[in-house]
PDB file of C-alpha atoms in Angstrom:
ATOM      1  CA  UNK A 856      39.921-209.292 146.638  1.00 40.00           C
ATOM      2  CA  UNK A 857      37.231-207.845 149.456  1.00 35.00           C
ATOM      3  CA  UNK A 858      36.694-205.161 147.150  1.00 36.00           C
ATOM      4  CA  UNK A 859      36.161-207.290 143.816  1.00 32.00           C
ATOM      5  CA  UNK A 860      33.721-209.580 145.404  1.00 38.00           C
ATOM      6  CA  UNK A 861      31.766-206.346 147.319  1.00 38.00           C
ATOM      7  CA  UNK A 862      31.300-205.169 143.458  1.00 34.00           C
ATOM      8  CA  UNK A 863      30.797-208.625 141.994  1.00 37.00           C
ATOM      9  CA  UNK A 864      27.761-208.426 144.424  1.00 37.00           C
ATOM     10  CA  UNK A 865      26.464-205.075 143.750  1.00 32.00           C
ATOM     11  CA  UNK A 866      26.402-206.018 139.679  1.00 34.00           C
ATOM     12  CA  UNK A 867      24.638-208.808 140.952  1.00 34.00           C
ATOM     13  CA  UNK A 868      22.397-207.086 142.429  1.00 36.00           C
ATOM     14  CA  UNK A 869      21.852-204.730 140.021  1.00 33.00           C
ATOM     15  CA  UNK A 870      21.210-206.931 137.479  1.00 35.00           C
ATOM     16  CA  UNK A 871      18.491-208.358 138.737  1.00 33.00           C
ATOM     17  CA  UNK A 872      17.059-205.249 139.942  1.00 35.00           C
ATOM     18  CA  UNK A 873      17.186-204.774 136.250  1.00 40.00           C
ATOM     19  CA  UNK A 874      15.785-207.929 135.316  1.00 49.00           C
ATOM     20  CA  UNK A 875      12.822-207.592 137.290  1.00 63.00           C
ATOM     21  CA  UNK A 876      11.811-204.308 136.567  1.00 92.00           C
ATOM     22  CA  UNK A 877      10.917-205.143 132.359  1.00 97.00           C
ATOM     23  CA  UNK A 878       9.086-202.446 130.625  1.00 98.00           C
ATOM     24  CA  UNK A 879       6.066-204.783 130.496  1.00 98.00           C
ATOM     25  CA  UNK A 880       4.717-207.107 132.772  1.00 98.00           C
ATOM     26  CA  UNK A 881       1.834-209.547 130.958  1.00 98.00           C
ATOM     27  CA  UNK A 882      -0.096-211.755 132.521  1.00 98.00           C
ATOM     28  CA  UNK A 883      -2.153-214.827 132.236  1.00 98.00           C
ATOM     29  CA  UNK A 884      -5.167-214.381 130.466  1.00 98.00           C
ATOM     30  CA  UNK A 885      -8.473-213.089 131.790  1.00 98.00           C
ATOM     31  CA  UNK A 886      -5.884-210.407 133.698  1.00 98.00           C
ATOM     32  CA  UNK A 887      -4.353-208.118 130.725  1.00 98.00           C
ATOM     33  CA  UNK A 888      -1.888-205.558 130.979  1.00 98.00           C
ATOM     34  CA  UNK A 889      -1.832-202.066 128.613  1.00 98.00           C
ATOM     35  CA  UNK A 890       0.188-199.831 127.357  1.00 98.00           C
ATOM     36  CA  UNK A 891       0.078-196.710 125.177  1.00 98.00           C
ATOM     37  CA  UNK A 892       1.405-194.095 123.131  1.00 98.00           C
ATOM     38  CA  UNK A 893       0.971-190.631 121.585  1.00 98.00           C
ATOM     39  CA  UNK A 894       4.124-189.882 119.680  1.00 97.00           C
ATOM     40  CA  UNK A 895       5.886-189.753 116.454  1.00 97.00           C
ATOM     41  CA  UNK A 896       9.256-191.477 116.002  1.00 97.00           C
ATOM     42  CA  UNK A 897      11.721-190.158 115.753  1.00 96.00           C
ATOM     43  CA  UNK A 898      10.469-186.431 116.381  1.00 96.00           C
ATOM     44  CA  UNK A 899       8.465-187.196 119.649  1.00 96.00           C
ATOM     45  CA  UNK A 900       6.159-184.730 117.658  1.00 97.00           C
ATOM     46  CA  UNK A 901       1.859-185.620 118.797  1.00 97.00           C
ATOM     47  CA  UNK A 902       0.698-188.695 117.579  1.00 97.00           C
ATOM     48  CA  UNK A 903      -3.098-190.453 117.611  1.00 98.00           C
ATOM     49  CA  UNK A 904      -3.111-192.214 120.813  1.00 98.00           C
ATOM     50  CA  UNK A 905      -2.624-196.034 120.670  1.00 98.00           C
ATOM     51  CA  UNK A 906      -3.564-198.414 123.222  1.00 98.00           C
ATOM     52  CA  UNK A 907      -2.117-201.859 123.089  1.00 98.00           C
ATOM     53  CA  UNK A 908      -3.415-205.328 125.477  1.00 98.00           C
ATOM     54  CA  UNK A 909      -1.698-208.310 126.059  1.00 98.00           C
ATOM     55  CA  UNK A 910      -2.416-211.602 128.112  1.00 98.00           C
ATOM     56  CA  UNK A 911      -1.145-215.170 127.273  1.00 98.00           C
ATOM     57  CA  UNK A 912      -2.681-218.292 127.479  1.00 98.00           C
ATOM     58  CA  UNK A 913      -0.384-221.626 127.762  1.00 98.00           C
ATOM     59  CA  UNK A 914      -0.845-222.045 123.166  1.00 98.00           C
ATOM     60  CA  UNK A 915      -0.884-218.320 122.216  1.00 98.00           C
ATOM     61  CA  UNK A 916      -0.074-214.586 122.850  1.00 98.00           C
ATOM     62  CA  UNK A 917      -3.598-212.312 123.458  1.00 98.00           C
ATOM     63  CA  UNK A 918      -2.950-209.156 121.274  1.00 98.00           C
ATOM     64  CA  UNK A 919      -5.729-206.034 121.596  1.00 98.00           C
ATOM     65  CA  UNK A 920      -4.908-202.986 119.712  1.00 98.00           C
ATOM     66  CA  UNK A 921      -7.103-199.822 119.692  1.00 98.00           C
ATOM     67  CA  UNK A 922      -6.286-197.023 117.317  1.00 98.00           C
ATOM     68  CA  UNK A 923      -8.022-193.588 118.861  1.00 98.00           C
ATOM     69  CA  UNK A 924      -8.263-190.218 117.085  1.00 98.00           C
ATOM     70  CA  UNK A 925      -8.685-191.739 114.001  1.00 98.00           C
ATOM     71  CA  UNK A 926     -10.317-189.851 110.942  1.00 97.00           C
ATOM     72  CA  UNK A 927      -9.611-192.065 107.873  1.00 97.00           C
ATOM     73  CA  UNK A 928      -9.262-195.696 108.609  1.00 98.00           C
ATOM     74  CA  UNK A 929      -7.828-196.067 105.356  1.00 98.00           C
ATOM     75  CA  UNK A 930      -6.743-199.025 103.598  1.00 98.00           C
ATOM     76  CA  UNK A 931      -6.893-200.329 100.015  1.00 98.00           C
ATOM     77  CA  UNK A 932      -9.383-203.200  99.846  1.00 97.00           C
ATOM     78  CA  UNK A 933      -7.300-205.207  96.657  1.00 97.00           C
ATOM     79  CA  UNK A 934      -4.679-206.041  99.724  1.00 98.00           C
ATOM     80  CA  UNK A 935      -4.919-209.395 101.136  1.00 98.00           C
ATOM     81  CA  UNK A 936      -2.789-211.162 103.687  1.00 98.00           C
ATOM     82  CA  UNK A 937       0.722-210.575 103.734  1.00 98.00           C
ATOM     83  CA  UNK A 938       0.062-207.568 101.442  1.00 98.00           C
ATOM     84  CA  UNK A 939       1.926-204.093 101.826  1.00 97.00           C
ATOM     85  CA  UNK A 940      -0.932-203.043 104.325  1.00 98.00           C
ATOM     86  CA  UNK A 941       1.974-201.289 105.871  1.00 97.00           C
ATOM     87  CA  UNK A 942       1.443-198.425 103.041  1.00 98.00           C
ATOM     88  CA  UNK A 943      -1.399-197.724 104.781  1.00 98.00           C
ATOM     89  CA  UNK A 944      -2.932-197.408 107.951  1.00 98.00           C
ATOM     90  CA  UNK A 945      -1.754-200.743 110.208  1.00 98.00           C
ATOM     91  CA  UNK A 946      -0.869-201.467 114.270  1.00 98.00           C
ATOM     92  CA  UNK A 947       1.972-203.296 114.571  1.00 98.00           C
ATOM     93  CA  UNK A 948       3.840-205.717 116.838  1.00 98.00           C
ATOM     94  CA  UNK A 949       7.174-206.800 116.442  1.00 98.00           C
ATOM     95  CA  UNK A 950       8.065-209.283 118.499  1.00 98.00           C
ATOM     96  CA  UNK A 951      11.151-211.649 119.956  1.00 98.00           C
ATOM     97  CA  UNK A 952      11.569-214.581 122.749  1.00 98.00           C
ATOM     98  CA  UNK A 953      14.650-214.206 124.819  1.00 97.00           C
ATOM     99  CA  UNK A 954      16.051-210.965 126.039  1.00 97.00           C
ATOM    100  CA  UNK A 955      18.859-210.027 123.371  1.00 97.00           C
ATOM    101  CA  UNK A 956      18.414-207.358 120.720  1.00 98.00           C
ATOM    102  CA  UNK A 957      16.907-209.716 118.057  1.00 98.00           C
ATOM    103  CA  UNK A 958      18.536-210.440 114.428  1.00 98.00           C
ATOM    104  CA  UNK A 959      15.262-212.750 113.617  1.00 98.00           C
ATOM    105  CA  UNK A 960      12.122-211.449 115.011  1.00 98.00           C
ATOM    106  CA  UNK A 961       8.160-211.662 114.161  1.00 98.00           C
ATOM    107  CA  UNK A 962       6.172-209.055 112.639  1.00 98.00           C
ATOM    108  CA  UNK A 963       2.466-208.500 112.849  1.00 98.00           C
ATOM    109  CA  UNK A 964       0.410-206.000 111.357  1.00 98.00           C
ATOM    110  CA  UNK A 965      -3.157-205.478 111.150  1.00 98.00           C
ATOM    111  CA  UNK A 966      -5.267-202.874 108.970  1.00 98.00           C
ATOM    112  CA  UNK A 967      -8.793-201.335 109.365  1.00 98.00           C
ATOM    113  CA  UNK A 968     -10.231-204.013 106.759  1.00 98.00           C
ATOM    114  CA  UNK A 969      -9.086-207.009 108.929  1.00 98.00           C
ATOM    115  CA  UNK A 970      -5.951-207.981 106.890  1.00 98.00           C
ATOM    116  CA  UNK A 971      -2.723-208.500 108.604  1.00 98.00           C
ATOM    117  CA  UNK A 972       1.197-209.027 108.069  1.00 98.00           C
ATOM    118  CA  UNK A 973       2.496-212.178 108.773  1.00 98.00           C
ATOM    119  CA  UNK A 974       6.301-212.486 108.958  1.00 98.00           C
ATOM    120  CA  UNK A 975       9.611-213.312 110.202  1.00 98.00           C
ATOM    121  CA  UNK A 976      12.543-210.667 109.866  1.00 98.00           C
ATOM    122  CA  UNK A 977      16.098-211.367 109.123  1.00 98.00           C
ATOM    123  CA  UNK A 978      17.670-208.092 109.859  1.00 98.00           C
ATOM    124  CA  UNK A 979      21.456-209.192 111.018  1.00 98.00           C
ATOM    125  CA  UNK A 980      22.510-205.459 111.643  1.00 98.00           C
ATOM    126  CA  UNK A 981      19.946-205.280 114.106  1.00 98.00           C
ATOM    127  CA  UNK A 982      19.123-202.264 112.331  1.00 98.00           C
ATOM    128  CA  UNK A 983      18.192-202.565 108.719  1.00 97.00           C
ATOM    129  CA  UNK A 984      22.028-201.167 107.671  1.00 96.00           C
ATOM    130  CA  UNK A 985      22.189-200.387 104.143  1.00 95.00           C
ATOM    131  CA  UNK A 986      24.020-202.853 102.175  1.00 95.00           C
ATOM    132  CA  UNK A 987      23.323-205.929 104.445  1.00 96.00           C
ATOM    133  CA  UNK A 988      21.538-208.375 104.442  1.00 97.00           C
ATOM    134  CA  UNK A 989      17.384-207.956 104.981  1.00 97.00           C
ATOM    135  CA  UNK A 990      14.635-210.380 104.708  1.00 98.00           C
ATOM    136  CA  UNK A 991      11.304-212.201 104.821  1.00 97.00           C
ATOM    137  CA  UNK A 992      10.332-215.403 105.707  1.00 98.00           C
ATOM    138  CA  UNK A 993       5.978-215.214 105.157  1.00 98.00           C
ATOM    139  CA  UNK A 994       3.212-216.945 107.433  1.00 98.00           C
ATOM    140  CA  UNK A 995       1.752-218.103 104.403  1.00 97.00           C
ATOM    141  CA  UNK A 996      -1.469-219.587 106.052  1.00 97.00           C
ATOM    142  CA  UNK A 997      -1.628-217.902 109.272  1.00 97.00           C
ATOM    143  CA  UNK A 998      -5.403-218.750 109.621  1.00 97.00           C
ATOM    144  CA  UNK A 999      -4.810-222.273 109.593  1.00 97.00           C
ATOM    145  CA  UNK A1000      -1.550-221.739 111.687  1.00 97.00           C
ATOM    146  CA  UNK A1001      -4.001-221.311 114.817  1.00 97.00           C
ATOM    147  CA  UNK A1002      -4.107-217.116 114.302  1.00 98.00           C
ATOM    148  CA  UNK A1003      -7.067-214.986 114.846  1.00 98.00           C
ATOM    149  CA  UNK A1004      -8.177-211.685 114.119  1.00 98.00           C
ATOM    150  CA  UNK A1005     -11.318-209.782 114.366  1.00 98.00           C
ATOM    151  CA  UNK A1006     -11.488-205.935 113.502  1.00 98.00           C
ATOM    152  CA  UNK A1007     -14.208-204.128 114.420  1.00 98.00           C
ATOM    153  CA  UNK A1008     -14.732-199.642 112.639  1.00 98.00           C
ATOM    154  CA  UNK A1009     -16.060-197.551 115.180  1.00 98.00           C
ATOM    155  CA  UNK A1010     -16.456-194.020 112.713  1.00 97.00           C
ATOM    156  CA  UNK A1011     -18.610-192.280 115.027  1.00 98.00           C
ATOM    157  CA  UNK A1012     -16.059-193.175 118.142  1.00 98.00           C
ATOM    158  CA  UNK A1013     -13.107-192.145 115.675  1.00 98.00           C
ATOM    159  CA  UNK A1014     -11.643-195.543 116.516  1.00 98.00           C
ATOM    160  CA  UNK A1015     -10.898-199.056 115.286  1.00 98.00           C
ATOM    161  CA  UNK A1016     -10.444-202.195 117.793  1.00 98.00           C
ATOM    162  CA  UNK A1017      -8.145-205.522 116.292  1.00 98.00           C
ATOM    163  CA  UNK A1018      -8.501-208.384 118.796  1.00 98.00           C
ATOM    164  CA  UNK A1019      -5.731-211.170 117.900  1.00 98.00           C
ATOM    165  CA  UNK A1020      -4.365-214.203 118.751  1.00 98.00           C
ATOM    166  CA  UNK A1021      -0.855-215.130 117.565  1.00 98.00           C
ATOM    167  CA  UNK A1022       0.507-218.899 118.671  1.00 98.00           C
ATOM    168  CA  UNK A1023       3.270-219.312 120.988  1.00 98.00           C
ATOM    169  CA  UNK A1024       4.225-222.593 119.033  1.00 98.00           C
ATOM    170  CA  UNK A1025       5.685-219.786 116.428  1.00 98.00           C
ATOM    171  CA  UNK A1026       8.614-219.031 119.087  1.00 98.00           C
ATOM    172  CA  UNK A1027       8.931-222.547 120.723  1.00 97.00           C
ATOM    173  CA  UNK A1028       7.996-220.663 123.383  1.00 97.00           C
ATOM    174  CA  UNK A1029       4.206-222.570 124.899  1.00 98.00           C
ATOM    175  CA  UNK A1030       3.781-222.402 128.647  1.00 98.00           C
ATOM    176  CA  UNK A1031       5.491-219.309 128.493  1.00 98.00           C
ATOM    177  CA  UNK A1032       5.131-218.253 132.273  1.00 98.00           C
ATOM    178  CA  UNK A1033       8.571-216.664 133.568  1.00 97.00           C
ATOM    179  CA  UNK A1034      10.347-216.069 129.999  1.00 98.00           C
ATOM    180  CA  UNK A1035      11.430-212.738 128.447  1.00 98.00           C
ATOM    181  CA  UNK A1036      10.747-211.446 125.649  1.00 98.00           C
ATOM    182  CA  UNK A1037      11.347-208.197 123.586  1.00 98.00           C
ATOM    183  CA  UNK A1038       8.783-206.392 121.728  1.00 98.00           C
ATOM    184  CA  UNK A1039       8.124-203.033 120.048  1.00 98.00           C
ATOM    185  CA  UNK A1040       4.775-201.507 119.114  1.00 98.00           C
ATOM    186  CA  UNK A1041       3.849-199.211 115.838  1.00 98.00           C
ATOM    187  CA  UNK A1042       0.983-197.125 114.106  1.00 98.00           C
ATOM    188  CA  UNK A1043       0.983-195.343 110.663  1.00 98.00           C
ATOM    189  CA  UNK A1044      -1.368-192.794 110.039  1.00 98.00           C
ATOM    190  CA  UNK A1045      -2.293-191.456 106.293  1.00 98.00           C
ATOM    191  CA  UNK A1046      -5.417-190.675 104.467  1.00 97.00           C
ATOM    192  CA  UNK A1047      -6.429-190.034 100.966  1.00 97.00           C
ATOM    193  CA  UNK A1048      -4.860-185.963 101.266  1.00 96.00           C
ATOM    194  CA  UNK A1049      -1.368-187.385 102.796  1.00 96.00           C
ATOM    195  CA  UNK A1050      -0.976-190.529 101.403  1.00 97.00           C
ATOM    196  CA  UNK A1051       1.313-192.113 100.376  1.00 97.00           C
ATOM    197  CA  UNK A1052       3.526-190.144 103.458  1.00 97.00           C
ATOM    198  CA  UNK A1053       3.058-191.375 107.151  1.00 97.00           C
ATOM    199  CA  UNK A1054       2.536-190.215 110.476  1.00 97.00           C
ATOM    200  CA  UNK A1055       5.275-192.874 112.230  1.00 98.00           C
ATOM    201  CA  UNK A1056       4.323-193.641 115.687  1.00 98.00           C
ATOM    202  CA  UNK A1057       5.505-195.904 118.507  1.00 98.00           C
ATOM    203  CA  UNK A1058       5.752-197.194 121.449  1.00 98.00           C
ATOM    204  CA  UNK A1059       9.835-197.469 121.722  1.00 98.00           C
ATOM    205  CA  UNK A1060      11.547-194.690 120.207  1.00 97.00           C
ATOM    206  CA  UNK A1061      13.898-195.899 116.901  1.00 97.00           C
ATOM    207  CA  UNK A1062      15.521-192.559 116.859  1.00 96.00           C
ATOM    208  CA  UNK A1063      15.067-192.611 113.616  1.00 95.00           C
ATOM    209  CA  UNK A1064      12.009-192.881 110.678  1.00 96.00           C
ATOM    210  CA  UNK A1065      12.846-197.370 110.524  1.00 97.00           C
ATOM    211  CA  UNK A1066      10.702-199.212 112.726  1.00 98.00           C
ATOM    212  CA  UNK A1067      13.352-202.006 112.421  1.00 98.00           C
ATOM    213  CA  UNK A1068      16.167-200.795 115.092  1.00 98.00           C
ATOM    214  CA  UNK A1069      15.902-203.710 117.650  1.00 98.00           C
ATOM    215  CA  UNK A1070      18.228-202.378 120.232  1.00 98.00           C
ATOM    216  CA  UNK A1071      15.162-200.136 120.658  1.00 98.00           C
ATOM    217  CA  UNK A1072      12.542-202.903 121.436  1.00 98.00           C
ATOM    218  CA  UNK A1073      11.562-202.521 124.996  1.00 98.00           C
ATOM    219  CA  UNK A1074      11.597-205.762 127.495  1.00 98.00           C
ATOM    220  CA  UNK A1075       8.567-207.868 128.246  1.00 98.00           C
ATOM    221  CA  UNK A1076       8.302-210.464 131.193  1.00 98.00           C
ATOM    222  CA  UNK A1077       5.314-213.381 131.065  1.00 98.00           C
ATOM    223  CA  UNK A1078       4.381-213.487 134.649  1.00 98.00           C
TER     224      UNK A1078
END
């Protein structure tokens, strides 16, 4: 019995060491916190670096992405929201409340030309099996759903800038101070001599070329 309850303590203990030590701690807005990345999923091959901010306020989640390196910023201008931007060049957050692997999460994509991705995944396997089930439920109006976004080409710089706001009300989750979440972060890269193959990259590793593994997500604390 001593020796049950001195291990009962040390899981204890290590899980919340665990739980305190997310990949991503993001704080109130002014403050931000960043992260990047430079690789290719699932070959760890070089990537473009990608920068990614986030902050919250108590109504909505503070998203900055800033594609470097880049050389084509290429898009097709017919797309409009909730197009396949994705076939193209796009940043991406996926993103869950709570700290499980998600079946139902959020995706958000932007492209050079300001359009973005506006959706909720059903993915039950947690990773996009074949044969199961796999779907879409559309932000049809995400403008007048409270989003923002405002892209901004820098050719000379080789480098484009989306600033975004995406509302907490989405996830039930206002006031979010103190919750978990779990998030993963994504770049394609193409042009008009590679397209319509990718350059893949990411911030979590998939393991595999399927941006939709959520084991993979990493963890995110509001602070």
């Amino acid at each position: 019995m001593r020796t049950f309850a001195s291990l009962s303590v040390l899981s204890l203990a290590l899980g919340i060491a665990i739980a305190s030590n997310p990949d991503l701690k993001v704080p109130q807005c002014p403050s931000k916190v960043s992260t990047q990345f430079t690789t290719q999923i699932p070959s760890g091959a070089a990537c473009p670096q990608t920068k990614i901010e986030l902050c919250y306020t108590n109504t909505a989640l503070n998203l900055v992405f800033t594609a470097l390196g880049e050389t084509n910023f290429y898009f097709d201008p017919k797309q409009t929201t909730n197009g396949n931007i994705w076939e193209y060049e796009v940043m991406e957050a996926f993103i869950s409340k709570g700290s499980d692997d998600p079946q139902t999460y959020f995706e958000y994509e932007v492209s050079p030309n300001n359009v973005t991705f506006n959706a909720f995944i059903f993915n039950p396997s947690r990773v996009r099996k074949a044969n199961t089930p796999f779907d879409h439920a559309y932000i049809a109006e995400p403008f007048s759903d409270g989003f923002t976004v405002n892209t901004v080409l820098d050719k000379p710089g080789k480098k484009w800038t989306s600033h975004s706001t995406i509302p907490l009300a989405l996830f039930n989750g206002e006031k979010p101070r103190g919750t978990s979440w779990r998030m993963n972060f994504f770049r394609t890269v193409t042009g008009p001599d590679t397209f319509p193959n990718q350059q893949l990259c990411g911030w979590k590793n998939t393991g595999q070329a399927n941006f939709h593994i959520t084991p993979a997500f990493g963890t995110v604390e509001f602070i």
